[in-house]
mmCIF file of C-alpha atoms and ligand atoms in Angstrom:
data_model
loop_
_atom_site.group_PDB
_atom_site.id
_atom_site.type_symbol
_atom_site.label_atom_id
_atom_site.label_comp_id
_atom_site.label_asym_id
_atom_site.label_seq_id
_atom_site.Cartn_x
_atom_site.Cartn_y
_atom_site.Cartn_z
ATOM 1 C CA UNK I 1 115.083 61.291 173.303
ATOM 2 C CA UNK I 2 112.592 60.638 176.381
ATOM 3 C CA UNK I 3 110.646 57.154 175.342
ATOM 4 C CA UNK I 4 106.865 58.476 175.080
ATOM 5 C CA UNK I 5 104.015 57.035 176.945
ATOM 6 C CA UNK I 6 100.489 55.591 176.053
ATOM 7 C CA UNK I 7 98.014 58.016 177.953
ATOM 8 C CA UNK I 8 94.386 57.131 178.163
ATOM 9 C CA UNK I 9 93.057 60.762 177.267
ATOM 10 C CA UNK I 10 89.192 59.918 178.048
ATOM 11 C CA UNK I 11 86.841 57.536 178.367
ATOM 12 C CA UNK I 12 83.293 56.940 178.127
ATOM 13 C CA UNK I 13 80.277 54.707 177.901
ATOM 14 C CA UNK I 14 77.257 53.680 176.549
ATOM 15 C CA UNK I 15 74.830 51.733 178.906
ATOM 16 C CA UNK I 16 71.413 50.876 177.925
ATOM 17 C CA UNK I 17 68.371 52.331 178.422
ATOM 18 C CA UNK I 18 66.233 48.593 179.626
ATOM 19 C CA UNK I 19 66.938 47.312 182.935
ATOM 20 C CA UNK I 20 66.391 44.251 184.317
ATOM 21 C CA UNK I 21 65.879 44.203 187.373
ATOM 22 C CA UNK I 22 66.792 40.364 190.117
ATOM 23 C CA UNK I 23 62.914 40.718 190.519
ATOM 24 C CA UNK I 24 62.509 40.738 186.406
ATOM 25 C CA UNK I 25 64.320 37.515 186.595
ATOM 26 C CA UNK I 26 62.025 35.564 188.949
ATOM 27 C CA UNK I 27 59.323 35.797 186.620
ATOM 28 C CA UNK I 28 62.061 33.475 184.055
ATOM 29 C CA UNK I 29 63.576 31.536 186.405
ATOM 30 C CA UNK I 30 64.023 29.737 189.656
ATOM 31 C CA UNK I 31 65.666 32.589 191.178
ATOM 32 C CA UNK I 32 65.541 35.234 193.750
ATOM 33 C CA UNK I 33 66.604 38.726 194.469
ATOM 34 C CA UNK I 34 67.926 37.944 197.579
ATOM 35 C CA UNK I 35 69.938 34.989 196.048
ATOM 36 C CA UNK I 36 71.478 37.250 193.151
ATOM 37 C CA UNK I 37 72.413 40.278 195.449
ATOM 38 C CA UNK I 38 74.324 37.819 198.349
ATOM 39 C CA UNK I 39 75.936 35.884 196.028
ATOM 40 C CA UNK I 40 77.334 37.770 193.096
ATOM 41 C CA UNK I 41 76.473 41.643 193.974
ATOM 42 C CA UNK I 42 73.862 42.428 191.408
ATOM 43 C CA UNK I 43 70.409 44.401 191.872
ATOM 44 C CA UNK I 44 69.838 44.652 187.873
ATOM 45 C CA UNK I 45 71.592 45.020 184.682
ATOM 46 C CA UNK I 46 71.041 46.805 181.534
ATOM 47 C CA UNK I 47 69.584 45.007 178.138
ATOM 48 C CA UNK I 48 70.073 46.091 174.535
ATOM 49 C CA UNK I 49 67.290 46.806 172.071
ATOM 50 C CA UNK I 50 66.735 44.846 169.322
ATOM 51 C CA UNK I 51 68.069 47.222 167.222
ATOM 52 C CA UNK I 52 71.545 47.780 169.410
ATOM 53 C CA UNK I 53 74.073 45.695 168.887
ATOM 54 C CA UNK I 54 78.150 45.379 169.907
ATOM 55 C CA UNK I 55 78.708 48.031 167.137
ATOM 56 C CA UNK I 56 76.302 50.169 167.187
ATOM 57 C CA UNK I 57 76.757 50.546 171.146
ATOM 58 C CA UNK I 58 80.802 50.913 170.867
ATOM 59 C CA UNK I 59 80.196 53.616 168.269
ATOM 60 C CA UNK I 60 77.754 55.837 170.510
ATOM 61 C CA UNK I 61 80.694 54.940 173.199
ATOM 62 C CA UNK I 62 83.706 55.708 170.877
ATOM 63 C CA UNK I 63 81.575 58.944 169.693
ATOM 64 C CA UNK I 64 81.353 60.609 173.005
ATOM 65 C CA UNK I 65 85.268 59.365 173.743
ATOM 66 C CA UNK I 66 86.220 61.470 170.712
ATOM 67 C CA UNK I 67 84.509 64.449 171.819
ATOM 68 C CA UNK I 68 85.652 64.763 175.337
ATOM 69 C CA UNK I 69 89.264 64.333 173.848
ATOM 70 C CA UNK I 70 88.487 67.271 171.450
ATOM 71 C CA UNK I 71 89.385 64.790 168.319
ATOM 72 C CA UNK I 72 88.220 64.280 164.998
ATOM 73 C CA UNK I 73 87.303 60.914 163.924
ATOM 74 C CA UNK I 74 89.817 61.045 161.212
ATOM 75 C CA UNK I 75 92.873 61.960 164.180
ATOM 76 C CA UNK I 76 92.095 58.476 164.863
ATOM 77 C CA UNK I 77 95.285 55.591 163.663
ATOM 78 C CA UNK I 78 94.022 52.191 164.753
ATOM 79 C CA UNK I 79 90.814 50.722 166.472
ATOM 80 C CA UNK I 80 90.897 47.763 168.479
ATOM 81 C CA UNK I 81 87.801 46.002 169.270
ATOM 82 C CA UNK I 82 87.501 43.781 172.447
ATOM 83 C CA UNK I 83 84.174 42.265 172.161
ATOM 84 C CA UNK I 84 83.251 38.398 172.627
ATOM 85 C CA UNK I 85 79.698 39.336 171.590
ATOM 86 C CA UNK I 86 80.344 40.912 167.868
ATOM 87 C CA UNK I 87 77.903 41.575 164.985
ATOM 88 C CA UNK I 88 79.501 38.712 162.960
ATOM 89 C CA UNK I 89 82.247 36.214 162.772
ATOM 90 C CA UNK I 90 83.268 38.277 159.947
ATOM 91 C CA UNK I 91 83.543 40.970 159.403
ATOM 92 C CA UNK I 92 84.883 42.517 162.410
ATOM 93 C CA UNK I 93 83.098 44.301 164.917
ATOM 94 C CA UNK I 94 86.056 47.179 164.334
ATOM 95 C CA UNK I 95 85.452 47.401 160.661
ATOM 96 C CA UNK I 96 82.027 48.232 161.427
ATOM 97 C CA UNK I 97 82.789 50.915 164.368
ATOM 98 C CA UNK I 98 85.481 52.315 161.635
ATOM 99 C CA UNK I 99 82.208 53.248 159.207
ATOM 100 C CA UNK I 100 79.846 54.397 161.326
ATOM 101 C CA UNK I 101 82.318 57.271 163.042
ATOM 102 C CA UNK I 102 83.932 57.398 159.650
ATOM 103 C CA UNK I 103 87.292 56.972 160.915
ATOM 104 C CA UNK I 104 88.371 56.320 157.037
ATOM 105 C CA UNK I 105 92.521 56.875 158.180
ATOM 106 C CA UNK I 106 92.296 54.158 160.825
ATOM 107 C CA UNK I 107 93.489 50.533 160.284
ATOM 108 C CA UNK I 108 90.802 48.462 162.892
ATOM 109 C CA UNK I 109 90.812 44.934 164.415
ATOM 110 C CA UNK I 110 88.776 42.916 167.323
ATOM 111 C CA UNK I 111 90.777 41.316 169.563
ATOM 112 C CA UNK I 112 89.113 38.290 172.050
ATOM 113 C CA UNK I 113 90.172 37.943 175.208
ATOM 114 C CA UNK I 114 86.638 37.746 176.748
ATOM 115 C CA UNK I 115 86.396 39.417 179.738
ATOM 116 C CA UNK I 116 90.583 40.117 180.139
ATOM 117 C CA UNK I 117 89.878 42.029 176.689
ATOM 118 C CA UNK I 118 90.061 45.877 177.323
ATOM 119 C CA UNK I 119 93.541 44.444 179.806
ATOM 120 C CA UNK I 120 94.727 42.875 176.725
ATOM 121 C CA UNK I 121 93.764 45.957 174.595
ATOM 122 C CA UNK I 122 95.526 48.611 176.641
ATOM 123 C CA UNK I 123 98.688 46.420 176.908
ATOM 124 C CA UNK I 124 98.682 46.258 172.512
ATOM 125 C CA UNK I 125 97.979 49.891 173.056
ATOM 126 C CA UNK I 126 100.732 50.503 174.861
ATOM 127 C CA UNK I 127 103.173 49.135 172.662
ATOM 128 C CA UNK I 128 101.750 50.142 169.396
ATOM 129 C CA UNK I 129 102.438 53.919 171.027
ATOM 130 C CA UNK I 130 105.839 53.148 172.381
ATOM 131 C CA UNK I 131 107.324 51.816 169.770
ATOM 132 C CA UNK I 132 105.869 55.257 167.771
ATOM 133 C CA UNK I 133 103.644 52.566 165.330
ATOM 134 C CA UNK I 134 100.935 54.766 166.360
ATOM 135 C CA UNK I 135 100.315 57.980 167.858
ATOM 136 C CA UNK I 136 96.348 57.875 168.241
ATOM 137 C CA UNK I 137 94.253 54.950 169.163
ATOM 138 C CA UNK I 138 90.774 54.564 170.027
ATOM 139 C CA UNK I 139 90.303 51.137 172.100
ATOM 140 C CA UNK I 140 86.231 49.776 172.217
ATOM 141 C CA UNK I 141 84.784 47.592 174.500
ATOM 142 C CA UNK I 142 81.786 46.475 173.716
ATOM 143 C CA UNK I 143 79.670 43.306 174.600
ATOM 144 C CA UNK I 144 75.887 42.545 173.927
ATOM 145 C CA UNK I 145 75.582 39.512 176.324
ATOM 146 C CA UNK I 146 71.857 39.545 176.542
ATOM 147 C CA UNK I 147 71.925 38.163 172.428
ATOM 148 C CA UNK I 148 74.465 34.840 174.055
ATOM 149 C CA UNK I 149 72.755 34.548 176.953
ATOM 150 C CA UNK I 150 70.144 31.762 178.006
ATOM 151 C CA UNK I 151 67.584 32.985 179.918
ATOM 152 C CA UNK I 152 66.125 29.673 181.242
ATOM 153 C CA UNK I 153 69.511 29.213 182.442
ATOM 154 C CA UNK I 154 69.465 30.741 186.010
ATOM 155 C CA UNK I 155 73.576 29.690 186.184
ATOM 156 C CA UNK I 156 74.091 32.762 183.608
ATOM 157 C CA UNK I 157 71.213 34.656 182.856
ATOM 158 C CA UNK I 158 71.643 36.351 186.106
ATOM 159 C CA UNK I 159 74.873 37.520 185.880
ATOM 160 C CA UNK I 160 75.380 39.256 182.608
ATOM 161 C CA UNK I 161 74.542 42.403 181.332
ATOM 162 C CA UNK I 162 75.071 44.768 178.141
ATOM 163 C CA UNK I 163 77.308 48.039 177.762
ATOM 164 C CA UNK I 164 80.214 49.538 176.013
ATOM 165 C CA UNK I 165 83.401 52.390 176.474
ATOM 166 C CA UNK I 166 85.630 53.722 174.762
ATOM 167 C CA UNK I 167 89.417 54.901 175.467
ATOM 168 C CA UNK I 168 91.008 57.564 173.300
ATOM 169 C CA UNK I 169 94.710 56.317 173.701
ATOM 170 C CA UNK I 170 97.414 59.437 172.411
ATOM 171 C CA UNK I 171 101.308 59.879 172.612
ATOM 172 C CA UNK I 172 102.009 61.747 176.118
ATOM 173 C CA UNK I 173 99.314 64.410 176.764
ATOM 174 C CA UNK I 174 97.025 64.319 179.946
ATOM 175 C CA UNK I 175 95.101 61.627 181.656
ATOM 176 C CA UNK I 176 95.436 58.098 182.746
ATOM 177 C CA UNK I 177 99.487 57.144 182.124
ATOM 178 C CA UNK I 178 99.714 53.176 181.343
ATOM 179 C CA UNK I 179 102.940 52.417 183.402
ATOM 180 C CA UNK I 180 102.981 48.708 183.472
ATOM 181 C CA UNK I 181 101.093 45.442 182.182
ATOM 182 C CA UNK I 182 101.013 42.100 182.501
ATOM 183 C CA UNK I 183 99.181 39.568 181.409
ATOM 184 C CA UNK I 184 98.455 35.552 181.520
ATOM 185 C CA UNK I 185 95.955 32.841 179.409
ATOM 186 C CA UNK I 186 95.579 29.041 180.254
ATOM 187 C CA UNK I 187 93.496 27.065 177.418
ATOM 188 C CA UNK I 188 93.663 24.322 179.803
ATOM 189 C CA UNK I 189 90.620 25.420 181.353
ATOM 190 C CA UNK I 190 88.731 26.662 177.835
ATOM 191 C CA UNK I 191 85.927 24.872 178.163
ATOM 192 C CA UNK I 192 85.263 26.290 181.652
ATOM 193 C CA UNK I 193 83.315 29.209 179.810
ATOM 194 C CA UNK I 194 82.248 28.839 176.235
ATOM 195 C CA UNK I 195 79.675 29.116 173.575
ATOM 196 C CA UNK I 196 80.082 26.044 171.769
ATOM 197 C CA UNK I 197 78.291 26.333 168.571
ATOM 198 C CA UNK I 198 78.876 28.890 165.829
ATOM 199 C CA UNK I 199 82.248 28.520 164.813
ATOM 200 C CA UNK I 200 83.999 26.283 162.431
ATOM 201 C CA UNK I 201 83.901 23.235 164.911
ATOM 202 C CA UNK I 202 80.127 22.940 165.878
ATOM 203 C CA UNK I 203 78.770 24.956 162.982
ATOM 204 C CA UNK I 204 74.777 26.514 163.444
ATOM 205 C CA UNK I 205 72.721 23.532 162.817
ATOM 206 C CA UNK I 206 69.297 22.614 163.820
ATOM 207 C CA UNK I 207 70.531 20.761 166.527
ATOM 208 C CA UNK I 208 72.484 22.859 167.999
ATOM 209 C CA UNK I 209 70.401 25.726 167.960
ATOM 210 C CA UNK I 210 67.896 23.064 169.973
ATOM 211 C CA UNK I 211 70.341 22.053 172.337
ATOM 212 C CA UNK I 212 71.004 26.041 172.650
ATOM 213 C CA UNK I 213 74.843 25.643 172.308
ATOM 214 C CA UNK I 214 74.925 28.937 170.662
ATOM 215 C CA UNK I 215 74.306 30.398 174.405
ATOM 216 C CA UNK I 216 77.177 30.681 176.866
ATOM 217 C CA UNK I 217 78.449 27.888 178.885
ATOM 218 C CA UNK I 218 79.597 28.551 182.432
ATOM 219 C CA UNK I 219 81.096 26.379 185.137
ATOM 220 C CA UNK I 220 80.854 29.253 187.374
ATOM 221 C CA UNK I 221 82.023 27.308 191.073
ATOM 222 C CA UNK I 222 85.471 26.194 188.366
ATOM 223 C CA UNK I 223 86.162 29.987 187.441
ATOM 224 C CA UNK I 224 85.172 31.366 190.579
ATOM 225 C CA UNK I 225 88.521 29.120 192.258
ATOM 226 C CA UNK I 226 90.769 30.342 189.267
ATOM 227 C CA UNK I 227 89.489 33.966 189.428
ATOM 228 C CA UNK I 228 91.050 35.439 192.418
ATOM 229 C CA UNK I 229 94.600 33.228 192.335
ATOM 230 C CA UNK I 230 94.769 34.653 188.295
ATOM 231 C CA UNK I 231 94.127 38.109 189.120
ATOM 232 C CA UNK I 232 96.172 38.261 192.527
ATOM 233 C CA UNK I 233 99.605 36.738 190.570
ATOM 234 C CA UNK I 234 98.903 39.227 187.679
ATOM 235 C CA UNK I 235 98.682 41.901 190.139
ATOM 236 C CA UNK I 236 101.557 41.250 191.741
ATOM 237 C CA UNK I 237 103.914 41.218 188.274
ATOM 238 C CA UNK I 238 102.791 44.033 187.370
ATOM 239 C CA UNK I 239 103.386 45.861 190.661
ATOM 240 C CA UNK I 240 106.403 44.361 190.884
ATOM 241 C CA UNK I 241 107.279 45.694 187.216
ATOM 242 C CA UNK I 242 106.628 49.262 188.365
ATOM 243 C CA UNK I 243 108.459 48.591 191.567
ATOM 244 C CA UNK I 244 105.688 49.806 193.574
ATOM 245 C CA UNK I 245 104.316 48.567 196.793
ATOM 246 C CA UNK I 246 100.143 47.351 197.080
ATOM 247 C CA UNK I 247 100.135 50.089 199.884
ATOM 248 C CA UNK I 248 100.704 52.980 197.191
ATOM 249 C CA UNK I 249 97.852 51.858 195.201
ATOM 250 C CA UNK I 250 94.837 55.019 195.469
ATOM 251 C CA UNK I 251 92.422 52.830 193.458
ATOM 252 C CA UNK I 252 91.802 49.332 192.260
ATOM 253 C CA UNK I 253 89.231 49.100 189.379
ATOM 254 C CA UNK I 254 88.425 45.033 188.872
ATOM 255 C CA UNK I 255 86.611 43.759 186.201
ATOM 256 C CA UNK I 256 82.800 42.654 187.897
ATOM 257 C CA UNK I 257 81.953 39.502 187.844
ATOM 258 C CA UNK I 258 80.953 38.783 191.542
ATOM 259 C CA UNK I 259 81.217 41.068 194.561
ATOM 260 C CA UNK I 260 82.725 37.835 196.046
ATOM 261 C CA UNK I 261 85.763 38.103 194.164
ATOM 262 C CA UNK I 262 86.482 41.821 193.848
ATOM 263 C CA UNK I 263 86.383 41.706 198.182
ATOM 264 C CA UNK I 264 88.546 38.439 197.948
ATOM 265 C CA UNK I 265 90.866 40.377 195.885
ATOM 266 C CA UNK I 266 90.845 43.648 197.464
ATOM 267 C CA UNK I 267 91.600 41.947 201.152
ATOM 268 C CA UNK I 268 94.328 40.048 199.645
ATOM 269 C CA UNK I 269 96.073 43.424 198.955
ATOM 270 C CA UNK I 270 94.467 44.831 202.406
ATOM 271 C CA UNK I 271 92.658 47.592 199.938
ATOM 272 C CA UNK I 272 89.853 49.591 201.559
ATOM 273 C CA UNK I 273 86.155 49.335 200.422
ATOM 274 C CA UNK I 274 86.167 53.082 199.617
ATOM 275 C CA UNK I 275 88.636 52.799 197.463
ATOM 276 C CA UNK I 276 87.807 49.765 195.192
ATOM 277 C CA UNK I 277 85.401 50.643 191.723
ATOM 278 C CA UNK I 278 82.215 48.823 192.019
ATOM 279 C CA UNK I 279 79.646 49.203 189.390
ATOM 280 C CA UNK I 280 78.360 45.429 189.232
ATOM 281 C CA UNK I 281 74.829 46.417 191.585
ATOM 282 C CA UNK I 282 73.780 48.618 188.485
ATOM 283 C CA UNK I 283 75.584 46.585 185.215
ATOM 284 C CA UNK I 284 76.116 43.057 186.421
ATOM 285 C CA UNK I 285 79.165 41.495 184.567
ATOM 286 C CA UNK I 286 79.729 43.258 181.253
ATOM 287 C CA UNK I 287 82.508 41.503 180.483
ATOM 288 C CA UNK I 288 85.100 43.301 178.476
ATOM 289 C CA UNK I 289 83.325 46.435 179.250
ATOM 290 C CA UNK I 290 82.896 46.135 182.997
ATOM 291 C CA UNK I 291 86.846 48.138 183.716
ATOM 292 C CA UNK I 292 86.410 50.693 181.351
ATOM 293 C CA UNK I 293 82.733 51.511 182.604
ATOM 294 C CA UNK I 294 83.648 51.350 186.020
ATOM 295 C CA UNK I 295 86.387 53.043 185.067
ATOM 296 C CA UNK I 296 84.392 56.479 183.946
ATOM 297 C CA UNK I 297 82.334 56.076 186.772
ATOM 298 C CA UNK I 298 85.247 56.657 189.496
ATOM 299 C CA UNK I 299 86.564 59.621 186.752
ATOM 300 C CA UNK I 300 82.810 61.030 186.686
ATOM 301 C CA UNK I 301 83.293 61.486 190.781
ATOM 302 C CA UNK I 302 86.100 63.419 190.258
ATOM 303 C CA UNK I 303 87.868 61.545 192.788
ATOM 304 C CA UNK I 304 91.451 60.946 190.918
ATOM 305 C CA UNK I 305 93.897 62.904 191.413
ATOM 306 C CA UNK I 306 97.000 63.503 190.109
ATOM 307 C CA UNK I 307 99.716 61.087 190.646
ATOM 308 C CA UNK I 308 96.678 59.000 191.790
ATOM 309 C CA UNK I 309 98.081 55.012 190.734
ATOM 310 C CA UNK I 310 94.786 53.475 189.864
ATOM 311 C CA UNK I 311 95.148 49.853 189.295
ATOM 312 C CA UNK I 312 93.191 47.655 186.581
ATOM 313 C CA UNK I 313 92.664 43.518 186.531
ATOM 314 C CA UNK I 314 90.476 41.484 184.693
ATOM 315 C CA UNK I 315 90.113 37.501 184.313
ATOM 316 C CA UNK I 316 87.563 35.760 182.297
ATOM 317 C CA UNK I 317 87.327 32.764 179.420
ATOM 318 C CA UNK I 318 90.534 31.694 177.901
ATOM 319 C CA UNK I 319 91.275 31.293 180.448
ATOM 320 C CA UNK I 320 92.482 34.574 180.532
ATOM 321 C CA UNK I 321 93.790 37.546 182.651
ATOM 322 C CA UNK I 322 95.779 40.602 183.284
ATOM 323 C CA UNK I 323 96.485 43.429 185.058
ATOM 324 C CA UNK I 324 97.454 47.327 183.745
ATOM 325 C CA UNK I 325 98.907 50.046 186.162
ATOM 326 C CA UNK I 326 97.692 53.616 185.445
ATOM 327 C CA UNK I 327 98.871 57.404 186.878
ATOM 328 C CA UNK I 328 97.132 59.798 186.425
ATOM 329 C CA UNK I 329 99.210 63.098 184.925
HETATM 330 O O1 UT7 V 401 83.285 36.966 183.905
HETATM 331 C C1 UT7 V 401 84.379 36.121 184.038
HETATM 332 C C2 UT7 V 401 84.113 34.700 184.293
HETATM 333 N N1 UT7 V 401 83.074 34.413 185.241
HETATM 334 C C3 UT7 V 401 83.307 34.358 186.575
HETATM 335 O O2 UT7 V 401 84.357 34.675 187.085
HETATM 336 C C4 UT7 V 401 82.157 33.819 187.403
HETATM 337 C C5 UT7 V 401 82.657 33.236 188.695
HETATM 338 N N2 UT7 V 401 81.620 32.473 189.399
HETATM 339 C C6 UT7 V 401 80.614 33.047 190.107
HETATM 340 O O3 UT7 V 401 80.490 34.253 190.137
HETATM 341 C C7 UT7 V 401 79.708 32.135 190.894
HETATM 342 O O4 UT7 V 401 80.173 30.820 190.823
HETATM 343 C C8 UT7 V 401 78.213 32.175 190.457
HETATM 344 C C9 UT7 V 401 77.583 33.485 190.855
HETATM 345 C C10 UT7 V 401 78.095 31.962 188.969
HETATM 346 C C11 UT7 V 401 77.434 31.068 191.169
HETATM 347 O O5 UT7 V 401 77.569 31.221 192.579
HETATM 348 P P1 UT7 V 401 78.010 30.001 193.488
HETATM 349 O O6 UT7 V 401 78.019 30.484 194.866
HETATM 350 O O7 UT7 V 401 79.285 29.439 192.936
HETATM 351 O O8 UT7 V 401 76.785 29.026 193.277
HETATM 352 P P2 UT7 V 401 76.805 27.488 192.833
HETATM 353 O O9 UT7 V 401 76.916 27.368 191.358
HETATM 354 O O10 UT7 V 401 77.773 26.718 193.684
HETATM 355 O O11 UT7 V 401 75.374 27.056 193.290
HETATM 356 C C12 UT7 V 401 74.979 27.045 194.679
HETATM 357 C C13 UT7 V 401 73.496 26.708 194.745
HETATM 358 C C14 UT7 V 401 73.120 25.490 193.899
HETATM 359 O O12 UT7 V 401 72.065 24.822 194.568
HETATM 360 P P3 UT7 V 401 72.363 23.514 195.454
HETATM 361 O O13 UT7 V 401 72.976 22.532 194.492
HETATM 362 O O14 UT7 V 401 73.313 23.955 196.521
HETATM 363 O O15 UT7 V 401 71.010 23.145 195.948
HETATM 364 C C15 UT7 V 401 72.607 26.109 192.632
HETATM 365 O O16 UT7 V 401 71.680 25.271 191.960
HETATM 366 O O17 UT7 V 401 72.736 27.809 194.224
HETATM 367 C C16 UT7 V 401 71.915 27.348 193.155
HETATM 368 N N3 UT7 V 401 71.822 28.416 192.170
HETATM 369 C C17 UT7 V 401 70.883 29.353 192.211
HETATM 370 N N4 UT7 V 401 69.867 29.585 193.052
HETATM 371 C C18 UT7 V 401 69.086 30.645 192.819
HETATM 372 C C19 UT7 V 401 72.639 28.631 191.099
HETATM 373 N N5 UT7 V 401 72.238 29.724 190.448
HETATM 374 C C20 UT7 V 401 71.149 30.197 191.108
HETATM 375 C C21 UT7 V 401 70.297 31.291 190.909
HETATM 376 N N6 UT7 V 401 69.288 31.481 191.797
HETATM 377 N N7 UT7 V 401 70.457 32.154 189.897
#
């Protein structure tokens, strides 16, 4: 019997409605519009309510997945979560997805692979549906940075931004095939990106709620060096893996954290403007969510066709990275 494949069936996402626009951010720090756009890519970014959160946002995302797919909540086998924002420590931000669709058959789990997650996701997904452990999955990204985020702190506050999407993963069937993976980590470099307080080894205290070590930590000029090598050697396995040749690729879809580093990246592979996925002027860096929304954006154009190799790579705190190879059927 033919081994079956993971297909990604649909996608879609939830961005929302508040934007903050470079200019917004003068008016909280020393910053300019002209400085954000020239050196990362960004015009604005969308912000969360108070009343939005990781969940709340993957569910309106995982909602609208379901439908397109034509699929009941309760079709639905496993969630996985990739979030590095969630509702709580515990319980998971995939428990909480699980109740509000009322996916009552599916097992659910976050995974956190910061911005590599939805990379890491597909590749679980992959092999939960090859190995027939599955036959259904419904993969979430879903990140509310702007709740992490310090906005005094011009070396982060400018780049992030808030937004979820949702996969609907099924045996065979039409879509987005997931033909190879690969993927890499270094804790070496985990304190390159962090939020240090929270967890079990700087627990919330007064202190370090004044020092604001619950807000993410980035040594941005660090990741920026290890961003394009990681992706570019990831890229390159997985190619390699699928024995197919850079020059076959139709479209590369790279997770957005700095217009920098996706036209680093694409020249390395002598990929065409026009044919790389750039969403990072209107959502900044989303980060588990950024492939899967830019994702549905290139789908929305109608520009894939089939047979169409569409390529995915992410890298973010871990360190970690990846990259997935899709065809479309
Ligand atoms: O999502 C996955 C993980 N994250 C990444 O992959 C992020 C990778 N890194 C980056 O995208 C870039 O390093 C940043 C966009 C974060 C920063 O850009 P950069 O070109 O590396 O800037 P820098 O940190 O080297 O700073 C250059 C200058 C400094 O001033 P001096 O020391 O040269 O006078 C900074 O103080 O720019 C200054 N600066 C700013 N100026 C205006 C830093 N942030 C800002 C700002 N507005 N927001």
């Amino acid at each position: 019997m033919a081994k079956s494949s993971a297909v990604i069936n649909s996608i879609a996402s939830y961005l929302p409605e508040k934007t903050l626009t470079n200019h917004d951010l003068t008016k909280l720090v020393d910053t300019s519009d002209e400085w954000i756009f020239t050196r990362t890519g960004i015009r604005e970014r969308r912000i969360a309510a108070d009343d939005e959160f990781a969940s709340s946002m993957g569910a309106k995302a995982a909602r609208k997945a379901l439908e397109q797919a034509h699929l009941s909540p309760l079709d639905i086998d496993l969630i996985i979560v990739s979030t590095m924002t969630p509702d709580y420590l515990s319980p998971s931000t995939a428990a909480l997805i699980q109740r509000d669709i009322g996916a009552t058959r599916a097992a659910a789990v976050d995974i956190g692979a910061a911005c590599s997650g939805f990379v890491y996701g597909l590749t679980m997904v992959k092999a939960f549906i090859e190995s027939s452990i599955y036959s259904t999955i419904l993969l979430v990204s879903t990140e509310k940075n702007s709740a992490f985020v310090d906005y005094t702190d011009r070396n982060t506050c400018v780049i992030f931004g808030d937004g979820a999407a949702a996969c609907v993963i099924s045996r065979d069937g039409h879509g987005l095939r997931i033909k190879t993976t690969h993927l890499g980590a270094s804790g070496e470099e985990s304190d390159l990106i962090q939020i240090p307080a929270g967890g079990c080894r700087l627990p919330a205290s007064s202190t370090s709620f004044d020092d604001k070590l619950h807000c993410l930590q980035m040594n941005g000029k660090e990741l920026f060096k290890h961003a394009v090598r990681r992706m570019e050697e990831a890229i390159n396995i997985c190619l390699k893996a699928a024995d197919v040749p850079a020059s076959s690729l139709r479209w590369l879809v790279p997770h957005q954290a700095n217009i920098r580093i996706i036209d680093a990246l694409a020249k390395r592979f002598s990929i065409p403007e026009d044919r790389v996925a750039i969403t990072i002027d209107m959502f900044a860096n989303t980060s588990s969510s950024t492939i899967p929304i830019a994702l549905e954006k290139l789908q929305q154009t109608g520009q894939i066709a089939s047979s169409d190799l569409v390529l995915l790579t992410a890298f973010g705190g871990g360190l970690t990275w990846g990259a997935t190879l899709l065809e479309a059927t």
